[in-house]
PDB file of C-alpha atoms in Angstrom:
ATOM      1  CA  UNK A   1       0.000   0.000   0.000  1.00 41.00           C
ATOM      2  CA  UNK A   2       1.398   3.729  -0.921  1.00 43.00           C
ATOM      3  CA  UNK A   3       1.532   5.888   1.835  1.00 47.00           C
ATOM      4  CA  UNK A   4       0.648   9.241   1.778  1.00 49.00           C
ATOM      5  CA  UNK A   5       3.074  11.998   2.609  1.00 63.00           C
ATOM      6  CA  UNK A   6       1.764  14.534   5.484  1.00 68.00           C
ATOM      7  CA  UNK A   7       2.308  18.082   4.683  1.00 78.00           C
ATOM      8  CA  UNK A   8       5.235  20.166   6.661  1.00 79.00           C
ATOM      9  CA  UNK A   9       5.453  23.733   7.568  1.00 90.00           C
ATOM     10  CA  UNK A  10       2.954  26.211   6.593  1.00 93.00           C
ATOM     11  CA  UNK A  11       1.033  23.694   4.882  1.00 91.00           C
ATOM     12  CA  UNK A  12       0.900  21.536   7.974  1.00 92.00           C
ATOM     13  CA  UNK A  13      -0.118  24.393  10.067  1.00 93.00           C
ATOM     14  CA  UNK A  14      -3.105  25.052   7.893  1.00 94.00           C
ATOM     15  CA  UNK A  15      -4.721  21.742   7.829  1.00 92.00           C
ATOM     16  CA  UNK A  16      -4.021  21.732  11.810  1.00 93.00           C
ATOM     17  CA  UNK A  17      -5.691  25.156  12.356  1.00 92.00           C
ATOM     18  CA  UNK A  18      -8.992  24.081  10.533  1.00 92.00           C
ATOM     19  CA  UNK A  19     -12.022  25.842   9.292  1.00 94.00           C
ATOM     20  CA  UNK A  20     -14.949  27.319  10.876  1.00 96.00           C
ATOM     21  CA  UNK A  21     -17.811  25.062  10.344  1.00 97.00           C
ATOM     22  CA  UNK A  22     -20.059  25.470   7.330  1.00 97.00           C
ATOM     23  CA  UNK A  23     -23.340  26.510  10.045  1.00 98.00           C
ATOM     24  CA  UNK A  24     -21.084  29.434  11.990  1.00 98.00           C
ATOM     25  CA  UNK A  25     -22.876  32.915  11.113  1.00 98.00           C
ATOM     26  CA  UNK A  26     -20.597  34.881   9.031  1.00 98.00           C
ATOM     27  CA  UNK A  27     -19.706  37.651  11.727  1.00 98.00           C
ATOM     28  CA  UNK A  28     -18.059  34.809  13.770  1.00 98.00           C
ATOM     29  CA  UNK A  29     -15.943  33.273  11.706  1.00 98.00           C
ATOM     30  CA  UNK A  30     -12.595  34.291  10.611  1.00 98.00           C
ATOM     31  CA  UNK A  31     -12.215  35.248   6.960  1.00 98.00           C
ATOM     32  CA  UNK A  32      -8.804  36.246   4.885  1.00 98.00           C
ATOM     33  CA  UNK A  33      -9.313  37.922   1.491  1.00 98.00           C
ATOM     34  CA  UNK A  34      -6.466  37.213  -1.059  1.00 98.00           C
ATOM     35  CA  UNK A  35      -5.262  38.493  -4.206  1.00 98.00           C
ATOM     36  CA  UNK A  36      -2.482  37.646  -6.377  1.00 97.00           C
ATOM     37  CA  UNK A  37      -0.876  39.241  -9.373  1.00 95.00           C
ATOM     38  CA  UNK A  38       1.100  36.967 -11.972  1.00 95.00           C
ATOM     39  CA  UNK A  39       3.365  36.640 -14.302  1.00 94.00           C
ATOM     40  CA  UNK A  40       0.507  36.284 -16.905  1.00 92.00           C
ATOM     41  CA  UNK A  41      -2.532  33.170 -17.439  1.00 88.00           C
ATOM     42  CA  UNK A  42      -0.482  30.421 -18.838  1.00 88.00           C
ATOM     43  CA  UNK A  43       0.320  27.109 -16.897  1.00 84.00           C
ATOM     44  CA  UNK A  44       3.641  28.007 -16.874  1.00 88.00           C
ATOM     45  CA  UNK A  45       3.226  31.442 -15.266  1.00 92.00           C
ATOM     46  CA  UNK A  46       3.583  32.207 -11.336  1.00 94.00           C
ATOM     47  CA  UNK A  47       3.183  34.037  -8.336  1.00 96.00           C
ATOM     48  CA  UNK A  48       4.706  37.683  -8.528  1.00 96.00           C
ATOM     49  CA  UNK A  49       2.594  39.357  -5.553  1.00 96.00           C
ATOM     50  CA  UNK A  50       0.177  38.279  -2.857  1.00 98.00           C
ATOM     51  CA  UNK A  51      -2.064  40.348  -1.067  1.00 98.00           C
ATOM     52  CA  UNK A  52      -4.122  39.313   2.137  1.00 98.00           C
ATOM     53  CA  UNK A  53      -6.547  41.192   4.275  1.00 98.00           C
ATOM     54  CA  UNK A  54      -8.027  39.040   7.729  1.00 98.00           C
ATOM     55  CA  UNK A  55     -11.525  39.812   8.214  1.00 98.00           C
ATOM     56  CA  UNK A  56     -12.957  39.479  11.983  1.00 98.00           C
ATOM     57  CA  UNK A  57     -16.157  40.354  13.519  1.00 97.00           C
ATOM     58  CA  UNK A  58     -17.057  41.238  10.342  1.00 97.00           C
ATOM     59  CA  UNK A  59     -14.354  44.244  10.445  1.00 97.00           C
ATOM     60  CA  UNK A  60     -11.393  44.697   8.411  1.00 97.00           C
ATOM     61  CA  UNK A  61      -8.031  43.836  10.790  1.00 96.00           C
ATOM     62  CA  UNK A  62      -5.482  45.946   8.750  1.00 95.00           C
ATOM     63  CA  UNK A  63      -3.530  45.786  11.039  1.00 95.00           C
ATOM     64  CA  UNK A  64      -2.931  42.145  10.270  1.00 96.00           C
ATOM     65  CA  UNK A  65      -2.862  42.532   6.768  1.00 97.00           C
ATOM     66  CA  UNK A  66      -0.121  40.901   4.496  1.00 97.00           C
ATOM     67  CA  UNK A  67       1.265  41.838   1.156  1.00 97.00           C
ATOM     68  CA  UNK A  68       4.780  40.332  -0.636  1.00 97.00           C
ATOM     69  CA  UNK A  69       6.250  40.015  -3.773  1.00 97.00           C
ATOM     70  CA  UNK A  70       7.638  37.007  -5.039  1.00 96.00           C
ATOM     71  CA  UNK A  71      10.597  36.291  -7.815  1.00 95.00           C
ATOM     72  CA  UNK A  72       9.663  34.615 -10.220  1.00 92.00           C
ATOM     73  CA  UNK A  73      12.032  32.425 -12.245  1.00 89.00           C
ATOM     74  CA  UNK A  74      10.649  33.684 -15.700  1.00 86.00           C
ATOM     75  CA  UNK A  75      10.013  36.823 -16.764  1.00 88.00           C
ATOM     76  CA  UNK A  76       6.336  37.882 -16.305  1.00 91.00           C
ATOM     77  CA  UNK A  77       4.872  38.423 -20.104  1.00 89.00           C
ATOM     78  CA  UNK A  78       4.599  42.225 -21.656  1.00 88.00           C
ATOM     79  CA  UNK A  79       0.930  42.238 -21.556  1.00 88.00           C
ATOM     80  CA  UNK A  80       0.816  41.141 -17.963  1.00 89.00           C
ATOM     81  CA  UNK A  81       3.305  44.340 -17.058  1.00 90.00           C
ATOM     82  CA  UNK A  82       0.575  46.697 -18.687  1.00 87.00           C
ATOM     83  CA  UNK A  83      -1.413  45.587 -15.935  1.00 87.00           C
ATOM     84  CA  UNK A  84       0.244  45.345 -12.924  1.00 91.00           C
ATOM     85  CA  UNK A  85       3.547  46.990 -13.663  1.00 90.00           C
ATOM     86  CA  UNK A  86       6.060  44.839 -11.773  1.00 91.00           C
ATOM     87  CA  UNK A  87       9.139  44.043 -14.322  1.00 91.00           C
ATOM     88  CA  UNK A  88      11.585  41.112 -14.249  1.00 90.00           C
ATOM     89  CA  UNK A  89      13.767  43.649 -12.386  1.00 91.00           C
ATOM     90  CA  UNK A  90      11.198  45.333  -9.430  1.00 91.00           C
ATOM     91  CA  UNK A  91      11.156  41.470  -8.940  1.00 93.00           C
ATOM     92  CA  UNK A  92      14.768  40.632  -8.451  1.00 92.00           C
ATOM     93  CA  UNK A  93      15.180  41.259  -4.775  1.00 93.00           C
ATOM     94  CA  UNK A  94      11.460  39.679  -3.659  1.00 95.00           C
ATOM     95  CA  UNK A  95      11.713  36.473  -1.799  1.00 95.00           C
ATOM     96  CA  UNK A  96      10.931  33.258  -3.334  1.00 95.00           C
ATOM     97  CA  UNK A  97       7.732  31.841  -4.093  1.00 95.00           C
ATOM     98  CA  UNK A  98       7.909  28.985  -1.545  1.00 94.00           C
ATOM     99  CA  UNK A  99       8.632  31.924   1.246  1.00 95.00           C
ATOM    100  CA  UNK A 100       5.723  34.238  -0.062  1.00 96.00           C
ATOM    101  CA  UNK A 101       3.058  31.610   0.347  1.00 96.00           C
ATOM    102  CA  UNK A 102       4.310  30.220   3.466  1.00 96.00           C
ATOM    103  CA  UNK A 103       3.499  33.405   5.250  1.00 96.00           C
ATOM    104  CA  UNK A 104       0.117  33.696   2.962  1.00 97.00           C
ATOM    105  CA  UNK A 105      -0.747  29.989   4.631  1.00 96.00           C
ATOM    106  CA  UNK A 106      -0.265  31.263   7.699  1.00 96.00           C
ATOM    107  CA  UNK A 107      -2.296  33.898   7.292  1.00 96.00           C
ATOM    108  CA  UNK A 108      -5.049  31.485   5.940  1.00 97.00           C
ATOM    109  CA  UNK A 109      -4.767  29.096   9.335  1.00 96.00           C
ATOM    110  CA  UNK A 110      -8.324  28.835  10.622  1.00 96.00           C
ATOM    111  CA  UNK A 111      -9.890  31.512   8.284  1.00 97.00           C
ATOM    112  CA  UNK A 112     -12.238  31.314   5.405  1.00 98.00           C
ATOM    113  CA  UNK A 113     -10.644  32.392   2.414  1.00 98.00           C
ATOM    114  CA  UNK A 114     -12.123  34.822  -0.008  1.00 98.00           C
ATOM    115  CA  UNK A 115     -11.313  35.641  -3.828  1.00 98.00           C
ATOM    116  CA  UNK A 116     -12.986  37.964  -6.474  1.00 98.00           C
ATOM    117  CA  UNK A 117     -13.271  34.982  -9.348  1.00 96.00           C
ATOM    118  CA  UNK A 118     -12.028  32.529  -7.862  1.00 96.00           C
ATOM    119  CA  UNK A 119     -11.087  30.168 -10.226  1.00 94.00           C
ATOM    120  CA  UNK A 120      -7.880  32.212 -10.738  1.00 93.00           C
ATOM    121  CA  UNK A 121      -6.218  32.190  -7.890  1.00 94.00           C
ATOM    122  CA  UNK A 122      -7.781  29.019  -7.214  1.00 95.00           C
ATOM    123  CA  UNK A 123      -5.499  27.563  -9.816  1.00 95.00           C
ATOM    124  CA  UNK A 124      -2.391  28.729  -8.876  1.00 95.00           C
ATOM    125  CA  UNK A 125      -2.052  28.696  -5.331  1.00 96.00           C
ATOM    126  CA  UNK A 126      -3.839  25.432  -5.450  1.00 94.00           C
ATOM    127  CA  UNK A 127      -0.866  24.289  -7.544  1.00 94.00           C
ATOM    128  CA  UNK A 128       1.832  25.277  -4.582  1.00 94.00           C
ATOM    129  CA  UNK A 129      -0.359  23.399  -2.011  1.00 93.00           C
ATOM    130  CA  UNK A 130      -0.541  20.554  -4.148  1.00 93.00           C
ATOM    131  CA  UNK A 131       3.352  20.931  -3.713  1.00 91.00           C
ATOM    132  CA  UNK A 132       2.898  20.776  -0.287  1.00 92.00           C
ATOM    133  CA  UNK A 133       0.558  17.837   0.020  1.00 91.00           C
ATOM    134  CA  UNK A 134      -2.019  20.039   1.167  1.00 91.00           C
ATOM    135  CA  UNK A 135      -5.440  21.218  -0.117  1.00 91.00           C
ATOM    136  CA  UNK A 136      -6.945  24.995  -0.661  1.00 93.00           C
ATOM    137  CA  UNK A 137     -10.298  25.213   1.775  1.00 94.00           C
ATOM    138  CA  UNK A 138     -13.686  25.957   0.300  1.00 96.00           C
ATOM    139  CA  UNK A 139     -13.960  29.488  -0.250  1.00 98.00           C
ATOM    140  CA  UNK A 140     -16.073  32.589  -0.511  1.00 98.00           C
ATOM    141  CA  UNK A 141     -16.693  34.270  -3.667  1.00 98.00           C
ATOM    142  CA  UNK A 142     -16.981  38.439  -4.485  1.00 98.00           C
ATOM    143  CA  UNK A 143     -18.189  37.772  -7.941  1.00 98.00           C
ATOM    144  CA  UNK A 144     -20.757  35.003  -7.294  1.00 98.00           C
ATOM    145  CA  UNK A 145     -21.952  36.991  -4.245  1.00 98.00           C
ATOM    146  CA  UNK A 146     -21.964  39.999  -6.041  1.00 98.00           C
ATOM    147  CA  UNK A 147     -24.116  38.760  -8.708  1.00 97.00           C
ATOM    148  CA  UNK A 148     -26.451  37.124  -6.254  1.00 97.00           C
ATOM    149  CA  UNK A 149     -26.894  40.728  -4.438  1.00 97.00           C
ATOM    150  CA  UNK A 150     -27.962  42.076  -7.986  1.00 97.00           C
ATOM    151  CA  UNK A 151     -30.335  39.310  -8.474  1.00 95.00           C
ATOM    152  CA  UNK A 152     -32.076  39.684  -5.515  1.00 93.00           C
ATOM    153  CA  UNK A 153     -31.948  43.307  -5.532  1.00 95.00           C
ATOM    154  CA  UNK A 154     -32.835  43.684  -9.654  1.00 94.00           C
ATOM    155  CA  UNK A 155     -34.358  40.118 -10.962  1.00 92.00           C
ATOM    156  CA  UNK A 156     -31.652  39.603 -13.020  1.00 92.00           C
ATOM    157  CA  UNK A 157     -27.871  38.485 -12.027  1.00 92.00           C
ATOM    158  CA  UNK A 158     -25.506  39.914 -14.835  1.00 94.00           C
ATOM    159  CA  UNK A 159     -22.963  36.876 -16.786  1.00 93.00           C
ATOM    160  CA  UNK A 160     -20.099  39.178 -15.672  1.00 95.00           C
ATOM    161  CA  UNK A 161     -18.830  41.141 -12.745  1.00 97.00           C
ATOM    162  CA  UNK A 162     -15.360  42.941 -12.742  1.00 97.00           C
ATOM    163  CA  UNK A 163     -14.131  43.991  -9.272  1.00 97.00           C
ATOM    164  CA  UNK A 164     -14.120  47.467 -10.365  1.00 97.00           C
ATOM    165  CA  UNK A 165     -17.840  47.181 -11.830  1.00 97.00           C
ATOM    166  CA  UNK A 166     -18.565  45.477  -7.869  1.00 98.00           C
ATOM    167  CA  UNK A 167     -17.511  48.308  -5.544  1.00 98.00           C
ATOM    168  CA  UNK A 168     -18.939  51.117  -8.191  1.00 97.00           C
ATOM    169  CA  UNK A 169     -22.656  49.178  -7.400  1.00 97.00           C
ATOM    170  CA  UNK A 170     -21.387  48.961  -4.202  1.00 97.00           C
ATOM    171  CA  UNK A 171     -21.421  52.508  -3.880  1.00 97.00           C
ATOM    172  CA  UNK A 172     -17.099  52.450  -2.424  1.00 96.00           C
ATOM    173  CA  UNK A 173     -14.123  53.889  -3.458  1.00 93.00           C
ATOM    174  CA  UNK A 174     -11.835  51.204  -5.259  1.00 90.00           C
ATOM    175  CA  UNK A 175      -8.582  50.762  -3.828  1.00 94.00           C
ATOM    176  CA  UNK A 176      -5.552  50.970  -5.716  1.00 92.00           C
ATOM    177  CA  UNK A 177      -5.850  48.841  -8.844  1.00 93.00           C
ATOM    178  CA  UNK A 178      -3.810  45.641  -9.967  1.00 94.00           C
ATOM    179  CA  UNK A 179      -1.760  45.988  -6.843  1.00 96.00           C
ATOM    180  CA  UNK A 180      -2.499  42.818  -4.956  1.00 97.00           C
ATOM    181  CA  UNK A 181      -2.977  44.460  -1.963  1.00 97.00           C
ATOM    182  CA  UNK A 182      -5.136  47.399  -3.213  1.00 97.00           C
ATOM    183  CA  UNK A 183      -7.366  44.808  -4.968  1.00 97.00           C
ATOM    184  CA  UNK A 184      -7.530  42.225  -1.783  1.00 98.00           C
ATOM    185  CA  UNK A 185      -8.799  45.942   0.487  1.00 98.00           C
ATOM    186  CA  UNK A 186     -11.582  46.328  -2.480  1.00 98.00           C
ATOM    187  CA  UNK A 187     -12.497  42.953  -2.321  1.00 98.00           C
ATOM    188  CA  UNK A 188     -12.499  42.823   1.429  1.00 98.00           C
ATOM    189  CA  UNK A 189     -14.823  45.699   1.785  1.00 98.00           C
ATOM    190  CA  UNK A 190     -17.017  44.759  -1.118  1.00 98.00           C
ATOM    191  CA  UNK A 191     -17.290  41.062   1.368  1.00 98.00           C
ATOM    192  CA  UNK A 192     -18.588  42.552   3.949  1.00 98.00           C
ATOM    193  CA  UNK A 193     -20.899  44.566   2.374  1.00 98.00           C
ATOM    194  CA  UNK A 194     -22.277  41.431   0.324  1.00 98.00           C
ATOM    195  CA  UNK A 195     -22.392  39.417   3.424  1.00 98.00           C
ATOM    196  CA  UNK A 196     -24.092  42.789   5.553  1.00 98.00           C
ATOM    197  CA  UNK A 197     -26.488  42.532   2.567  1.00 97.00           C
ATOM    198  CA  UNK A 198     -27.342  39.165   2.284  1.00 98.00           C
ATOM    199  CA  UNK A 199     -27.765  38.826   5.560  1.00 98.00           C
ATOM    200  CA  UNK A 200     -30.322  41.338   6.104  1.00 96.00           C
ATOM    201  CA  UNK A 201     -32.698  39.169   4.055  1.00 94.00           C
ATOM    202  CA  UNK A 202     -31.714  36.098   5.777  1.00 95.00           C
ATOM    203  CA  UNK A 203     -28.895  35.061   8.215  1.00 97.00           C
ATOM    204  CA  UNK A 204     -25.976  34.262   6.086  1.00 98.00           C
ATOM    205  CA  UNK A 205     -23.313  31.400   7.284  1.00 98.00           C
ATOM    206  CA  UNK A 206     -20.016  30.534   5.753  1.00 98.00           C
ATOM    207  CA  UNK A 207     -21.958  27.596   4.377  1.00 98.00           C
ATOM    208  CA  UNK A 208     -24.213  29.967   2.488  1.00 98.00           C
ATOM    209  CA  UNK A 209     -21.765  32.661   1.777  1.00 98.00           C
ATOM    210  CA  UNK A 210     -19.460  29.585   0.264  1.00 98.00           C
ATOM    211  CA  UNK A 211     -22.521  28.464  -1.539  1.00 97.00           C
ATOM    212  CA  UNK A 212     -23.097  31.199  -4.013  1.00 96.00           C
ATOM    213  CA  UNK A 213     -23.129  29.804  -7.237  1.00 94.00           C
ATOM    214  CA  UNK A 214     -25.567  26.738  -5.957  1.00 94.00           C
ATOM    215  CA  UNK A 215     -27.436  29.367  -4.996  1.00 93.00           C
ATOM    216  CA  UNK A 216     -27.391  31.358  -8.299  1.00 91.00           C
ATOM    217  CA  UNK A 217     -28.101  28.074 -10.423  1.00 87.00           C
ATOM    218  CA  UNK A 218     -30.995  27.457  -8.139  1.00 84.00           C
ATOM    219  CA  UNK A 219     -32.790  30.750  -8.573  1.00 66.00           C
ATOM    220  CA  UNK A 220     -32.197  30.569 -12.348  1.00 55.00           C
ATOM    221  CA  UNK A 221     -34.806  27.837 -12.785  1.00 48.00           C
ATOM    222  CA  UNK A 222     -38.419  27.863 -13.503  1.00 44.00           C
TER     223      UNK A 222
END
């Protein structure tokens, strides 16, 4: 029989710390918001910076916040730099990848975490846990929430909804863009106003909050 390898380090610490459980009302649970910025969309592209913001008591805890660059061992491709600006050489003195999302794990232990589209950054940090013999936990988010918010709200959830397009309904200020910490703050806040809006109608729980698209498919039939 194989045996499995445990995870080490961060990774191990993660699994260890847990999650809150799927019935805990949003307010008490612990949440981390996360954004990354890349090299560009490719399998072969990585990691250049990783913003986090914890979310307790449904509050922002900046002071807990956590943003690093990363170097990557390619360069990051030109149309990528448009965006976010970080060059091959802003990049030479980061830390390395494996460093950068150790301390993002740790800031992940026992929280919820939270993404605007998640399938993004649900690709490529799931690939360095993978790594690490560990798995992502279920998360939370922005975009599905967001466009459940509308539907309730208007009747109609849209196909699409940018970050930018999110905290403009949202009636807030965007945070600097394309800098993964700015866009992790605008994600955060747009969060807990989803979740303060949801729950108004009915008491949300980080079951239901991580349940958004069920949700959406649901209300989409006849």
């Amino acid at each position: 029989m194989r045996r499995l390898l445990a995870p080490r380090g961060a990774a191990a610490r993660l699994e260890r710390a847990g999650q809150p459980s799927p019935d805990t009302p949003w307010r008490q649970a612990g949440w981390c918001v996360v954004d990354l910025e890349l090299t560009g969309l490719d399998r072969r592209d990585q990691i250049i910076a990783i913003g986090a913001v914890p979310i307790d008591d449904g509050r922002l805890t900046l002071g807990r916040a956590m943003y690093t660059l990363a170097r990557p061992s390619r360069p990051p491709q030109h149309a990528a730099v448009l965006v976010h600006k970080l060059r091959f050489t802003d990049l030479a003195d980061a830390p390395p990848l494996d460093e950068a999302i150790d301390l993002l794990l740790d800031s992940l232990a026992g929280r919820v975490p939270v993404f605007h589209t998640s399938m993004v950054e649900r690709t490529f940090l799931g690939r360095e846990l993978k790594r690490r013999r560990a798995r992502l936990p279920a998360d939370a988010d922005t975009e599905l929430l967001g466009r459940l918010w509308l539907r309730e709200r208007d009747g109609v959830a849209p196909a699409r909804l940018s970050l930018a397009r999110l905290a403009s309904v949202l009636g807030q200020p965007a945070e600097t863009p394309h800098h993964a910490l700015g866009d992790a703050l605008t994600t955060a806040k747009a969060f807990i106003a989803l979740a303060s809006h949801l729950d108004a109608g009915q008491p949300q729980t980080v079951g239901s909050l991580q349940r958004a698209e069920e949700t959406l498919r649901s209300v989409r039939r006849p």
